[in-house]
mmCIF file of C-alpha atoms and ligand atoms in Angstrom:
data_model
loop_
_atom_site.group_PDB
_atom_site.id
_atom_site.type_symbol
_atom_site.label_atom_id
_atom_site.label_comp_id
_atom_site.label_asym_id
_atom_site.label_seq_id
_atom_site.Cartn_x
_atom_site.Cartn_y
_atom_site.Cartn_z
ATOM 1 C CA MET A 1 36.521 17.146 41.642
ATOM 2 C CA SER A 2 37.065 13.501 42.628
ATOM 3 C CA PRO A 3 37.124 10.781 40.116
ATOM 4 C CA VAL A 4 33.910 9.328 41.172
ATOM 5 C CA VAL A 5 32.078 12.762 40.378
ATOM 6 C CA ILE A 6 33.980 13.207 36.850
ATOM 7 C CA ILE A 7 33.046 9.370 36.103
ATOM 8 C CA ALA A 8 29.386 10.506 37.211
ATOM 9 C CA ILE A 9 28.807 13.337 35.135
ATOM 10 C CA VAL A 10 30.516 11.739 32.072
ATOM 11 C CA VAL A 11 27.575 8.844 32.660
ATOM 12 C CA ALA A 12 24.894 11.082 33.549
ATOM 13 C CA VAL A 13 25.922 13.001 29.798
ATOM 14 C CA ILE A 14 25.676 9.814 28.160
ATOM 15 C CA ILE A 15 22.659 8.805 29.302
ATOM 16 C CA VAL A 16 21.078 11.629 28.623
ATOM 17 C CA VAL A 17 22.608 11.047 24.592
ATOM 18 C CA ALA A 18 21.325 7.901 24.457
ATOM 19 C CA VAL A 19 17.942 8.929 25.495
ATOM 20 C CA ILE A 20 17.588 12.073 22.828
ATOM 21 C CA ALA A 21 19.238 9.711 20.455
ATOM 22 C CA SER A 22 16.576 6.897 20.761
ATOM 23 C CA ARG A 23 13.666 9.751 20.861
ATOM 24 C CA LEU A 24 14.795 10.687 17.499
ATOM 25 C CA SER A 25 15.417 7.472 15.984
ATOM 26 C CA SER A 26 11.545 6.640 17.102
ATOM 27 C CA MET A 27 9.902 9.376 15.662
ATOM 28 C CA PRO A 28 8.285 8.746 12.218
ATOM 29 C CA SER A 29 10.684 10.257 9.381
ATOM 30 C CA ALA A 30 9.219 13.024 6.880
ATOM 31 C CA PRO A 31 7.520 11.933 4.225
ATOM 32 C CA LYS A 32 9.569 11.237 1.483
ATOM 33 C CA ALA A 33 10.014 14.335 -1.265
ATOM 34 C CA LEU A 34 8.361 13.281 -4.519
ATOM 35 C CA ALA A 35 10.287 14.346 -6.538
ATOM 36 C CA ALA A 36 9.738 12.170 -10.097
ATOM 37 C CA SER A 37 12.283 9.804 -12.020
ATOM 38 C CA THR A 38 11.946 9.209 -15.152
ATOM 39 C CA TRP A 39 12.048 5.309 -16.623
ATOM 40 C CA THR A 40 12.663 3.659 -19.661
ATOM 41 C CA VAL A 41 10.918 0.723 -20.412
ATOM 42 C CA THR A 42 12.623 -2.148 -21.316
ATOM 43 C CA GLU A 43 10.272 -5.158 -21.957
ATOM 44 C CA VAL A 44 6.353 -5.813 -21.753
ATOM 45 C CA VAL A 45 4.863 -9.378 -21.600
ATOM 46 C CA LYS A 46 1.846 -10.082 -21.934
ATOM 47 C CA GLU A 47 0.584 -11.734 -19.158
ATOM 48 C CA THR A 48 -3.535 -11.993 -20.036
ATOM 49 C CA PRO A 49 -5.915 -10.775 -22.042
ATOM 50 C CA THR A 50 -6.277 -7.873 -19.496
ATOM 51 C CA THR A 51 -2.252 -8.078 -18.127
ATOM 52 C CA VAL A 52 1.101 -7.166 -19.150
ATOM 53 C CA SER A 53 4.431 -7.309 -17.163
ATOM 54 C CA PHE A 54 7.199 -4.556 -17.948
ATOM 55 C CA GLY A 55 10.791 -4.623 -17.237
ATOM 56 C CA VAL A 56 12.848 -1.520 -16.505
ATOM 57 C CA ASP A 57 15.798 0.029 -17.057
ATOM 58 C CA ALA A 58 16.249 1.687 -12.991
ATOM 59 C CA THR A 59 17.629 0.407 -10.011
ATOM 60 C CA VAL A 60 15.342 1.014 -7.306
ATOM 61 C CA ASP A 61 15.820 0.299 -3.206
ATOM 62 C CA PHE A 62 12.615 -0.777 -2.252
ATOM 63 C CA GLN A 63 11.227 -3.745 0.402
ATOM 64 C CA PRO A 64 9.320 -6.084 -0.469
ATOM 65 C CA GLY A 65 5.753 -5.666 -1.251
ATOM 66 C CA GLN A 66 6.175 -1.935 -2.107
ATOM 67 C CA PHE A 67 5.026 0.427 -4.760
ATOM 68 C CA VAL A 68 5.748 3.650 -7.204
ATOM 69 C CA LEU A 69 3.044 5.830 -8.408
ATOM 70 C CA LEU A 70 3.307 6.651 -11.904
ATOM 71 C CA ARG A 71 2.310 8.259 -15.123
ATOM 72 C CA PRO A 72 2.992 7.515 -18.611
ATOM 73 C CA ASN A 73 2.919 11.199 -19.700
ATOM 74 C CA ALA A 74 1.286 14.107 -17.598
ATOM 75 C CA SER A 75 -2.176 14.030 -19.152
ATOM 76 C CA LEU A 76 -2.568 10.937 -17.480
ATOM 77 C CA PRO A 77 -3.454 11.299 -13.391
ATOM 78 C CA TRP A 78 -0.950 8.787 -11.256
ATOM 79 C CA ARG A 79 -1.910 5.627 -9.980
ATOM 80 C CA ALA A 80 0.077 3.283 -7.889
ATOM 81 C CA TYR A 81 1.499 -0.738 -9.080
ATOM 82 C CA SER A 82 3.633 -3.153 -6.363
ATOM 83 C CA PHE A 83 6.834 -4.432 -7.465
ATOM 84 C CA SER A 84 6.008 -7.838 -8.615
ATOM 85 C CA ARG A 85 9.366 -9.476 -8.380
ATOM 86 C CA ALA A 86 11.927 -9.093 -4.822
ATOM 87 C CA PRO A 87 14.087 -6.475 -4.480
ATOM 88 C CA GLY A 88 17.950 -7.349 -6.035
ATOM 89 C CA GLN A 89 15.775 -9.092 -9.058
ATOM 90 C CA PRO A 90 14.962 -7.317 -11.985
ATOM 91 C CA LEU A 91 12.420 -4.727 -11.238
ATOM 92 C CA ARG A 92 8.904 -5.416 -12.894
ATOM 93 C CA LEU A 93 5.715 -4.380 -12.825
ATOM 94 C CA THR A 94 2.456 -5.985 -13.449
ATOM 95 C CA VAL A 95 -1.124 -4.462 -14.612
ATOM 96 C CA LYS A 96 -3.777 -5.215 -14.942
ATOM 97 C CA ARG A 97 -6.659 -3.366 -17.134
ATOM 98 C CA VAL A 98 -9.527 -2.555 -15.338
ATOM 99 C CA GLU A 99 -12.525 -1.323 -17.361
ATOM 100 C CA ASN A 100 -12.675 2.120 -18.691
ATOM 101 C CA GLY A 101 -9.537 2.790 -16.136
ATOM 102 C CA LYS A 102 -7.427 5.612 -17.618
ATOM 103 C CA VAL A 103 -4.217 4.419 -17.037
ATOM 104 C CA SER A 104 -4.118 0.952 -16.527
ATOM 105 C CA THR A 105 -5.783 0.469 -20.520
ATOM 106 C CA HIS A 106 -2.194 2.697 -21.598
ATOM 107 C CA LEU A 107 -0.442 0.564 -20.065
ATOM 108 C CA THR A 108 -1.848 -2.869 -20.826
ATOM 109 C CA SER A 109 -2.341 -1.784 -24.594
ATOM 110 C CA GLN A 110 -0.265 1.230 -25.836
ATOM 111 C CA LEU A 111 2.863 0.887 -23.400
ATOM 112 C CA THR A 112 6.193 -0.530 -25.485
ATOM 113 C CA ALA A 113 10.612 -1.076 -25.138
ATOM 114 C CA GLY A 114 11.202 2.088 -25.228
ATOM 115 C CA ASP A 115 8.706 4.210 -23.581
ATOM 116 C CA LYS A 116 9.722 6.690 -20.750
ATOM 117 C CA LEU A 117 7.377 6.308 -17.565
ATOM 118 C CA GLU A 118 7.486 9.380 -15.080
ATOM 119 C CA VAL A 119 7.674 7.330 -11.159
ATOM 120 C CA LYS A 120 7.703 8.778 -7.809
ATOM 121 C CA GLY A 121 8.708 6.497 -4.794
ATOM 122 C CA PRO A 122 8.938 3.598 -3.722
ATOM 123 C CA PHE A 123 6.321 4.075 -1.108
ATOM 124 C CA GLY A 124 4.242 1.374 1.016
ATOM 125 C CA GLN A 125 4.053 -0.189 4.413
ATOM 126 C CA PHE A 126 2.428 -3.608 2.485
ATOM 127 C CA VAL A 127 6.241 -5.096 3.999
ATOM 128 C CA LEU A 128 6.572 -8.619 5.711
ATOM 129 C CA PRO A 129 6.426 -8.583 10.035
ATOM 130 C CA ALA A 130 9.733 -9.958 10.916
ATOM 131 C CA ILE A 131 8.276 -12.724 12.895
ATOM 132 C CA VAL A 132 5.644 -14.941 11.296
ATOM 133 C CA THR A 133 5.644 -18.608 12.054
ATOM 134 C CA LYS A 134 2.674 -19.392 9.657
ATOM 135 C CA ALA A 135 0.863 -17.362 7.392
ATOM 136 C CA LEU A 136 -3.127 -16.882 5.093
ATOM 137 C CA PHE A 137 -2.549 -14.584 2.132
ATOM 138 C CA ILE A 138 -5.592 -13.989 0.150
ATOM 139 C CA ALA A 139 -4.725 -11.922 -2.801
ATOM 140 C CA GLY A 140 -7.695 -11.084 -6.142
ATOM 141 C CA GLY A 141 -7.041 -10.651 -9.082
ATOM 142 C CA SER A 142 -4.189 -7.794 -9.616
ATOM 143 C CA GLY A 143 -3.552 -8.550 -5.998
ATOM 144 C CA ILE A 144 -1.345 -10.623 -6.303
ATOM 145 C CA THR A 145 1.920 -8.653 -6.987
ATOM 146 C CA PRO A 146 3.014 -7.338 -4.085
ATOM 147 C CA PHE A 147 2.318 -11.032 -2.530
ATOM 148 C CA LEU A 148 4.596 -12.034 -5.541
ATOM 149 C CA SER A 149 7.515 -9.818 -4.149
ATOM 150 C CA TRP A 150 7.248 -11.409 -1.326
ATOM 151 C CA LEU A 151 7.155 -15.028 -2.113
ATOM 152 C CA HIS A 152 10.505 -14.319 -3.869
ATOM 153 C CA THR A 153 11.936 -12.742 -1.336
ATOM 154 C CA LEU A 154 10.933 -15.895 1.165
ATOM 155 C CA ASP A 155 12.349 -17.800 -1.555
ATOM 156 C CA GLY A 156 15.352 -15.805 -1.445
ATOM 157 C CA ARG A 157 15.315 -17.367 2.598
ATOM 158 C CA GLY A 158 15.039 -21.050 2.828
ATOM 159 C CA TRP A 159 11.002 -20.313 3.138
ATOM 160 C CA PRO A 160 11.140 -19.813 6.629
ATOM 161 C CA PHE A 161 7.103 -20.308 7.770
ATOM 162 C CA ALA A 162 4.147 -22.411 6.172
ATOM 163 C CA ILE A 163 1.892 -20.701 3.342
ATOM 164 C CA THR A 164 -1.697 -21.221 3.030
ATOM 165 C CA PHE A 165 -2.124 -18.880 -0.438
ATOM 166 C CA ILE A 166 -5.866 -17.910 -1.715
ATOM 167 C CA ILE A 167 -5.901 -16.306 -4.960
ATOM 168 C CA GLY A 168 -9.048 -15.648 -6.559
ATOM 169 C CA ASN A 169 -9.185 -14.896 -10.542
ATOM 170 C CA ARG A 170 -12.012 -13.919 -12.964
ATOM 171 C CA SER A 171 -10.716 -16.986 -15.193
ATOM 172 C CA ALA A 172 -8.512 -19.379 -15.808
ATOM 173 C CA GLN A 173 -7.404 -17.449 -19.170
ATOM 174 C CA GLU A 174 -7.087 -14.225 -16.575
ATOM 175 C CA GLN A 175 -4.905 -16.445 -14.132
ATOM 176 C CA ILE A 176 -1.118 -14.024 -13.346
ATOM 177 C CA LEU A 177 1.920 -15.188 -13.808
ATOM 178 C CA LYS A 178 0.115 -18.876 -12.865
ATOM 179 C CA ALA A 179 3.421 -20.822 -13.799
ATOM 180 C CA GLU A 180 5.384 -18.378 -11.469
ATOM 181 C CA LEU A 181 3.437 -19.181 -8.710
ATOM 182 C CA ASP A 182 3.637 -23.261 -9.601
ATOM 183 C CA ALA A 183 7.412 -22.935 -9.501
ATOM 184 C CA LEU A 184 7.231 -20.839 -6.076
ATOM 185 C CA GLN A 185 5.062 -23.581 -4.790
ATOM 186 C CA GLN A 186 7.180 -26.254 -6.183
ATOM 187 C CA LYS A 187 10.535 -25.083 -4.818
ATOM 188 C CA SER A 188 9.125 -24.461 -1.216
ATOM 189 C CA GLN A 189 8.418 -28.192 -0.474
ATOM 190 C CA GLY A 190 5.672 -27.990 1.462
ATOM 191 C CA LYS A 191 5.889 -24.977 2.601
ATOM 192 C CA LEU A 192 3.741 -22.962 0.232
ATOM 193 C CA THR A 193 0.321 -23.959 -0.478
ATOM 194 C CA CYS A 194 -1.930 -22.263 -3.353
ATOM 195 C CA VAL A 195 -5.722 -22.685 -3.591
ATOM 196 C CA HIS A 196 -6.704 -21.193 -6.772
ATOM 197 C CA VAL A 197 -10.152 -20.058 -7.376
ATOM 198 C CA THR A 198 -11.909 -18.709 -10.341
ATOM 199 C CA ASP A 199 -15.033 -17.125 -10.928
ATOM 200 C CA ASP A 200 -15.618 -19.177 -13.824
ATOM 201 C CA VAL A 201 -15.300 -22.796 -11.496
ATOM 202 C CA GLN A 202 -16.098 -21.988 -8.586
ATOM 203 C CA GLY A 203 -18.233 -18.704 -8.583
ATOM 204 C CA PRO A 204 -16.486 -15.118 -7.264
ATOM 205 C CA LEU A 205 -14.941 -15.252 -3.493
ATOM 206 C CA THR A 206 -18.210 -14.428 -1.634
ATOM 207 C CA LYS A 207 -18.891 -15.062 1.827
ATOM 208 C CA GLU A 208 -19.841 -18.152 1.521
ATOM 209 C CA LEU A 209 -16.583 -19.779 -0.492
ATOM 210 C CA LEU A 210 -13.948 -17.710 1.001
ATOM 211 C CA GLY A 211 -15.964 -18.945 4.416
ATOM 212 C CA SER A 212 -15.790 -22.565 2.927
ATOM 213 C CA LEU A 213 -11.801 -21.941 1.977
ATOM 214 C CA LEU A 214 -11.128 -20.871 5.603
ATOM 215 C CA GLU A 215 -12.613 -24.143 7.365
ATOM 216 C CA LYS A 216 -9.630 -25.584 6.132
ATOM 217 C CA VAL A 217 -7.068 -23.515 7.122
ATOM 218 C CA ASP A 218 -4.967 -23.378 10.356
ATOM 219 C CA VAL A 219 -4.392 -21.213 13.021
ATOM 220 C CA PRO A 220 -1.981 -18.306 11.239
ATOM 221 C CA SER A 221 0.494 -16.261 13.247
ATOM 222 C CA PHE A 222 -0.310 -13.439 10.145
ATOM 223 C CA ILE A 223 -2.963 -12.491 7.806
ATOM 224 C CA ALA A 224 -2.383 -10.638 4.422
ATOM 225 C CA MET A 225 -5.096 -9.672 2.253
ATOM 226 C CA CYS A 226 -4.387 -7.683 -0.823
ATOM 227 C CA GLY A 227 -7.121 -6.840 -4.311
ATOM 228 C CA PRO A 228 -10.063 -4.597 -5.100
ATOM 229 C CA GLU A 229 -12.252 -3.856 -2.588
ATOM 230 C CA PRO A 230 -15.439 -5.896 -2.373
ATOM 231 C CA MET A 231 -13.053 -8.816 -1.983
ATOM 232 C CA MET A 232 -10.840 -7.319 0.767
ATOM 233 C CA ASN A 233 -14.131 -6.144 2.522
ATOM 234 C CA ASN A 234 -15.398 -9.854 2.040
ATOM 235 C CA ALA A 235 -12.284 -11.113 3.114
ATOM 236 C CA ARG A 236 -11.421 -9.071 6.026
ATOM 237 C CA GLU A 237 -14.728 -9.686 7.762
ATOM 238 C CA LEU A 238 -14.064 -13.548 7.027
ATOM 239 C CA ALA A 239 -11.115 -13.695 8.514
ATOM 240 C CA THR A 240 -11.157 -12.048 11.686
ATOM 241 C CA ALA A 241 -14.267 -13.458 12.925
ATOM 242 C CA LYS A 242 -12.830 -17.174 12.481
ATOM 243 C CA PHE A 243 -9.076 -15.585 13.956
ATOM 244 C CA PRO A 244 -9.893 -13.084 16.346
ATOM 245 C CA GLY A 245 -6.462 -11.940 17.273
ATOM 246 C CA VAL A 246 -3.994 -12.570 14.931
ATOM 247 C CA THR A 247 -2.656 -9.247 12.732
ATOM 248 C CA VAL A 248 -4.300 -8.573 9.634
ATOM 249 C CA LEU A 249 -2.350 -6.141 7.180
ATOM 250 C CA GLU A 250 -4.496 -4.982 4.280
ATOM 251 C CA GLU A 251 -3.460 -3.146 0.600
ATOM 252 C CA LYS A 252 -7.079 -2.048 -1.073
ATOM 253 C CA PHE A 253 -6.100 -1.627 -5.011
ATOM 254 C CA SER A 254 -9.212 0.366 -5.542
ATOM 255 C CA ALA A 255 -9.693 3.623 -4.262
ATOM 256 C CA SER A 256 -13.145 4.775 -2.264
ATOM 257 C CA PRO A 257 -15.360 6.515 -3.822
ATOM 258 C CA GLU A 258 -14.982 10.542 -4.008
ATOM 259 C CA VAL A 259 -16.796 11.542 -1.116
ATOM 260 C CA VAL A 260 -17.725 14.978 -2.394
ATOM 261 C CA GLY A 261 -19.864 16.237 1.352
ATOM 262 C CA ALA A 262 -22.705 17.540 1.727
ATOM 263 C CA GLY A 263 -24.505 19.237 5.276
ATOM 264 C CA PRO A 264 -22.642 22.169 7.031
ATOM 265 C CA GLY A 265 -19.054 22.562 7.671
ATOM 266 C CA THR A 266 -16.482 23.382 9.836
ATOM 267 C CA THR A 267 -13.123 25.764 9.447
ATOM 268 C CA LEU A 268 -10.102 23.951 9.812
ATOM 269 C CA GLU A 269 -6.524 25.916 9.689
ATOM 270 C CA LEU A 270 -3.478 24.992 7.663
ATOM 271 C CA MET A 271 -0.450 26.268 8.990
ATOM 272 C CA GLN A 272 1.868 26.691 6.499
ATOM 273 C CA ASP A 273 4.619 28.677 5.321
ATOM 274 C CA GLY A 274 4.310 31.049 9.463
ATOM 275 C CA LYS A 275 0.774 31.785 8.034
ATOM 276 C CA VAL A 276 -2.831 30.315 9.088
ATOM 277 C CA LYS A 277 -4.714 29.554 6.257
ATOM 278 C CA PRO A 278 -8.262 28.881 7.058
ATOM 279 C CA PHE A 279 -10.446 27.060 4.504
ATOM 280 C CA GLU A 280 -13.747 25.391 4.938
ATOM 281 C CA VAL A 281 -14.048 20.888 4.729
ATOM 282 C CA LYS A 282 -18.095 19.631 4.545
ATOM 283 C CA GLN A 283 -18.970 17.350 6.840
ATOM 284 C CA GLY A 284 -17.708 13.947 4.764
ATOM 285 C CA GLU A 285 -15.664 15.998 2.644
ATOM 286 C CA HIS A 286 -12.102 14.706 2.261
ATOM 287 C CA VAL A 287 -9.599 17.895 3.904
ATOM 288 C CA LEU A 288 -7.266 17.910 0.940
ATOM 289 C CA ALA A 289 -9.929 17.935 -1.435
ATOM 290 C CA ALA A 290 -11.648 21.129 0.447
ATOM 291 C CA ALA A 291 -8.011 22.322 1.196
ATOM 292 C CA ARG A 292 -7.385 22.657 -2.909
ATOM 293 C CA ARG A 293 -11.069 23.816 -3.201
ATOM 294 C CA ALA A 294 -10.053 26.865 -0.929
ATOM 295 C CA GLY A 295 -6.711 27.529 -3.350
ATOM 296 C CA TYR A 296 -4.059 25.519 -1.645
ATOM 297 C CA ASP A 297 -0.941 23.661 -2.437
ATOM 298 C CA LEU A 298 -0.576 20.722 -0.751
ATOM 299 C CA PRO A 299 1.386 16.736 -1.311
ATOM 300 C CA SER A 300 -0.013 14.144 -2.070
ATOM 301 C CA GLY A 301 0.452 10.677 -4.128
ATOM 302 C CA CYS A 302 -1.953 7.971 -4.539
ATOM 303 C CA GLU A 303 -4.505 9.515 -2.802
ATOM 304 C CA MET A 304 -6.514 6.725 -1.381
ATOM 305 C CA GLY A 305 -4.693 6.261 1.709
ATOM 306 C CA ALA A 306 -1.551 4.325 0.826
ATOM 307 C CA CYS A 307 1.175 6.106 0.359
ATOM 308 C CA GLY A 308 1.685 8.555 2.983
ATOM 309 C CA ALA A 309 2.818 11.937 0.632
ATOM 310 C CA CYS A 310 -0.216 13.665 2.324
ATOM 311 C CA ARG A 311 0.662 13.272 5.935
ATOM 312 C CA VAL A 312 0.425 16.198 7.776
ATOM 313 C CA LYS A 313 0.611 17.248 11.765
ATOM 314 C CA LEU A 314 -2.250 18.016 14.162
ATOM 315 C CA ILE A 315 -2.210 20.621 16.379
ATOM 316 C CA GLU A 316 -5.547 21.171 17.712
ATOM 317 C CA GLY A 317 -8.507 19.411 16.891
ATOM 318 C CA ASP A 318 -8.964 15.662 14.875
ATOM 319 C CA ILE A 319 -9.272 15.058 11.612
ATOM 320 C CA GLN A 320 -10.661 11.433 11.076
ATOM 321 C CA ILE A 321 -9.057 8.660 9.110
ATOM 322 C CA PRO A 322 -10.246 4.768 8.154
ATOM 323 C CA ASP A 323 -9.081 2.371 9.986
ATOM 324 C CA ASP A 324 -6.582 0.973 6.862
ATOM 325 C CA ALA A 325 -5.094 4.409 6.106
ATOM 326 C CA CYS A 326 -1.278 3.726 6.092
ATOM 327 C CA LEU A 327 -0.274 5.127 9.600
ATOM 328 C CA SER A 328 1.193 2.822 11.849
ATOM 329 C CA ASP A 329 -0.468 3.258 15.941
ATOM 330 C CA ALA A 330 2.861 5.259 16.820
ATOM 331 C CA GLU A 331 2.226 7.622 14.387
ATOM 332 C CA LYS A 332 -1.872 8.484 14.844
ATOM 333 C CA GLY A 333 -0.472 8.480 18.386
ATOM 334 C CA GLN A 334 1.490 11.727 18.075
ATOM 335 C CA GLY A 335 -1.151 13.473 16.048
ATOM 336 C CA TYR A 336 -0.230 12.172 12.167
ATOM 337 C CA ARG A 337 -3.205 12.165 9.800
ATOM 338 C CA LEU A 338 -3.812 11.985 6.414
ATOM 339 C CA ILE A 339 -5.666 14.368 4.788
ATOM 340 C CA CYS A 340 -6.267 12.960 1.259
ATOM 341 C CA VAL A 341 -8.996 10.037 3.086
ATOM 342 C CA GLY A 342 -9.143 12.297 6.171
ATOM 343 C CA SER A 343 -12.517 14.453 7.361
ATOM 344 C CA ALA A 344 -13.107 16.357 10.056
ATOM 345 C CA LYS A 345 -16.017 17.156 12.345
ATOM 346 C CA GLY A 346 -14.852 19.438 14.645
ATOM 347 C CA LYS A 347 -12.027 22.562 14.252
ATOM 348 C CA ALA A 348 -9.024 21.421 13.348
ATOM 349 C CA ARG A 349 -5.735 23.008 12.929
ATOM 350 C CA PHE A 350 -2.965 21.021 11.205
ATOM 351 C CA GLU A 351 0.647 21.696 9.817
ATOM 352 C CA SER A 352 1.781 20.001 6.959
ATOM 353 C CA SER A 353 4.830 18.352 5.921
ATOM 354 C CA PRO A 354 6.117 18.398 9.811
HETATM 355 C C1 LIG W 401 -1.098 0.789 -3.398
HETATM 356 C C2 LIG W 401 -1.602 0.168 -4.332
HETATM 357 C C3 LIG W 401 -0.838 -0.678 -5.522
HETATM 358 C C4 LIG W 401 -1.315 -0.998 -6.344
HETATM 359 N N1 LIG W 401 -0.494 -1.933 -7.308
HETATM 360 C C5 LIG W 401 -0.659 -2.409 -8.502
HETATM 361 C C6 LIG W 401 -0.015 -3.592 -9.525
HETATM 362 O O1 LIG W 401 0.693 -4.203 -8.857
HETATM 363 N N2 LIG W 401 -0.966 -3.310 -10.419
HETATM 364 C C7 LIG W 401 -2.936 -3.363 -10.802
HETATM 365 O O2 LIG W 401 -2.683 -3.944 -11.946
HETATM 366 N N3 LIG W 401 -2.793 -2.135 -9.934
HETATM 367 C C8 LIG W 401 -2.174 -1.812 -8.931
HETATM 368 N N4 LIG W 401 -3.106 -1.106 -8.555
HETATM 369 C C9 LIG W 401 -4.711 -0.014 -8.483
HETATM 370 C C10 LIG W 401 -4.442 1.143 -9.385
HETATM 371 O O3 LIG W 401 -3.229 1.903 -8.791
HETATM 372 C C11 LIG W 401 -5.089 1.827 -10.298
HETATM 373 O O4 LIG W 401 -5.892 1.701 -8.942
HETATM 374 C C12 LIG W 401 -5.680 0.756 -11.632
HETATM 375 O O5 LIG W 401 -4.674 0.591 -12.823
HETATM 376 C C13 LIG W 401 -7.213 1.686 -12.285
HETATM 377 O O6 LIG W 401 -6.198 2.918 -12.363
HETATM 378 P P1 LIG W 401 -7.034 4.057 -13.977
HETATM 379 O O7 LIG W 401 -6.790 4.669 -13.709
HETATM 380 O O8 LIG W 401 -6.706 2.376 -15.029
HETATM 381 O O9 LIG W 401 -8.594 3.546 -13.545
HETATM 382 P P2 LIG W 401 -9.613 4.432 -13.074
HETATM 383 O O10 LIG W 401 -9.661 5.700 -14.788
HETATM 384 O O11 LIG W 401 -8.438 4.904 -11.902
HETATM 385 O O12 LIG W 401 -11.000 4.053 -12.978
HETATM 386 C C14 LIG W 401 -11.726 3.460 -14.097
HETATM 387 C C15 LIG W 401 -12.801 2.702 -13.214
HETATM 388 O O13 LIG W 401 -12.455 1.370 -12.668
HETATM 389 C C16 LIG W 401 -12.290 1.200 -11.216
HETATM 390 N N5 LIG W 401 -11.548 0.968 -10.662
HETATM 391 C C17 LIG W 401 -10.281 1.458 -10.357
HETATM 392 N N6 LIG W 401 -9.417 1.236 -9.643
HETATM 393 C C18 LIG W 401 -9.705 -0.336 -9.593
HETATM 394 C C19 LIG W 401 -9.015 -1.858 -8.856
HETATM 395 N N7 LIG W 401 -7.708 -1.629 -9.318
HETATM 396 N N8 LIG W 401 -9.779 -2.767 -9.746
HETATM 397 C C20 LIG W 401 -10.981 -2.832 -10.146
HETATM 398 N N9 LIG W 401 -11.677 -1.478 -10.474
HETATM 399 C C21 LIG W 401 -10.853 -0.451 -9.868
HETATM 400 C C22 LIG W 401 -12.742 3.047 -10.607
HETATM 401 O O14 LIG W 401 -13.474 3.143 -9.297
HETATM 402 C C23 LIG W 401 -13.385 3.478 -11.695
HETATM 403 O O15 LIG W 401 -14.772 3.275 -11.791
HETATM 404 C C24 LIG W 401 -2.799 -1.013 -7.077
HETATM 405 C C25 LIG W 401 -3.021 0.290 -6.065
HETATM 406 C C26 LIG W 401 -2.805 0.946 -5.211
HETATM 407 C C27 LIG W 401 -3.562 1.328 -4.145
HETATM 408 S S1 LIG W 402 -1.832 10.432 -1.372
HETATM 409 FE FE1 LIG W 402 -0.881 8.687 -0.516
HETATM 410 S S2 LIG W 402 -1.666 8.514 1.879
HETATM 411 FE FE2 LIG W 402 -2.293 10.221 0.890
#
């Protein structure tokens, strides 16, 4: 064989290997195994009358803005809580009590140093994009936590871009980690501008109030928002209308109401362990809830479209998911869906944990 032919064969092999490698590396990874670990609480700090921060004895490899699922004991449900410091700093979670909240009430009123917590994760897509030139952040109440993780990270990077940060709380007393935010603003030397709004002074972050605050904001290249659902709905509507085309990243801290489903259903097929498992899902009902009703065991985490633990892959048909569910466009394009918030209008077949 001539040297030219040999070189051509070697080049062709290298190209094929490179193409296969790039395909494999661009494939979304399967959901993380949901093995739980145990953390021991090291200290609990009261931040406001309804909020505590606590440290734990663990080390976790997470990205700023990510969260873990935790429960104080097996009689309580799993809930998501975001890290409120940057990777590399001592781990800290900050929890605000919600009225009649099962887990947040336990954590804010009963947690003490030495307590054990069951934990899964980290999870989450609320992470800073690689390129930002000017940012607008909007947080309500406990929605400050992932932003604190971002801000500590940006502080470590020397504040690479300017940020306007609108922060809503019920009252001055309820402002979470305000002194820490003031210190970060001071250190940023003009890069971070915090605009604090409290219900008892300016009134709640209504469309009118938020709209008037946005009037004073320069066009950002990136918008991020986090907090309870009503605030997020207002913020999304206003920000997208005022700054069309700007990338918006959202993290909703409260679950959408459970959809019970009504009207005629449709049959879905779950492919699991080499078997076809049919079950009925009612119109509007979440697929995970319907599968459970039929007795099928499927992995899940947050059950609000935020962690990706319930991801499935479509084989036929479709499962509709809300826009703010944590799947990238590429994953959706490849047929991945989140069944904790997904519903079906017609027949579909899917496989679990591909
Ligand atoms: C990705 C993610 C990250 C989160 N990170 C944090 C965090 O860092 N700190 C934090 O304090 N919380 C955080 N949350 C919210 C947290 O997971 C729980 O939803 C919250 O603590 C309430 O749980 P609970 O068991 O006490 O209330 P539940 O018993 O579930 O609910 C009681 C009542 O409160 C309502 N409710 C539930 N959640 C909220 C809410 N957030 N605001 C207002 N009303 C609510 C419910 O609709 C219900 O009526 C996060 C949520 C998500 C999805
Ligand atoms: S369980 Fe978290 S996205 Fe479905």
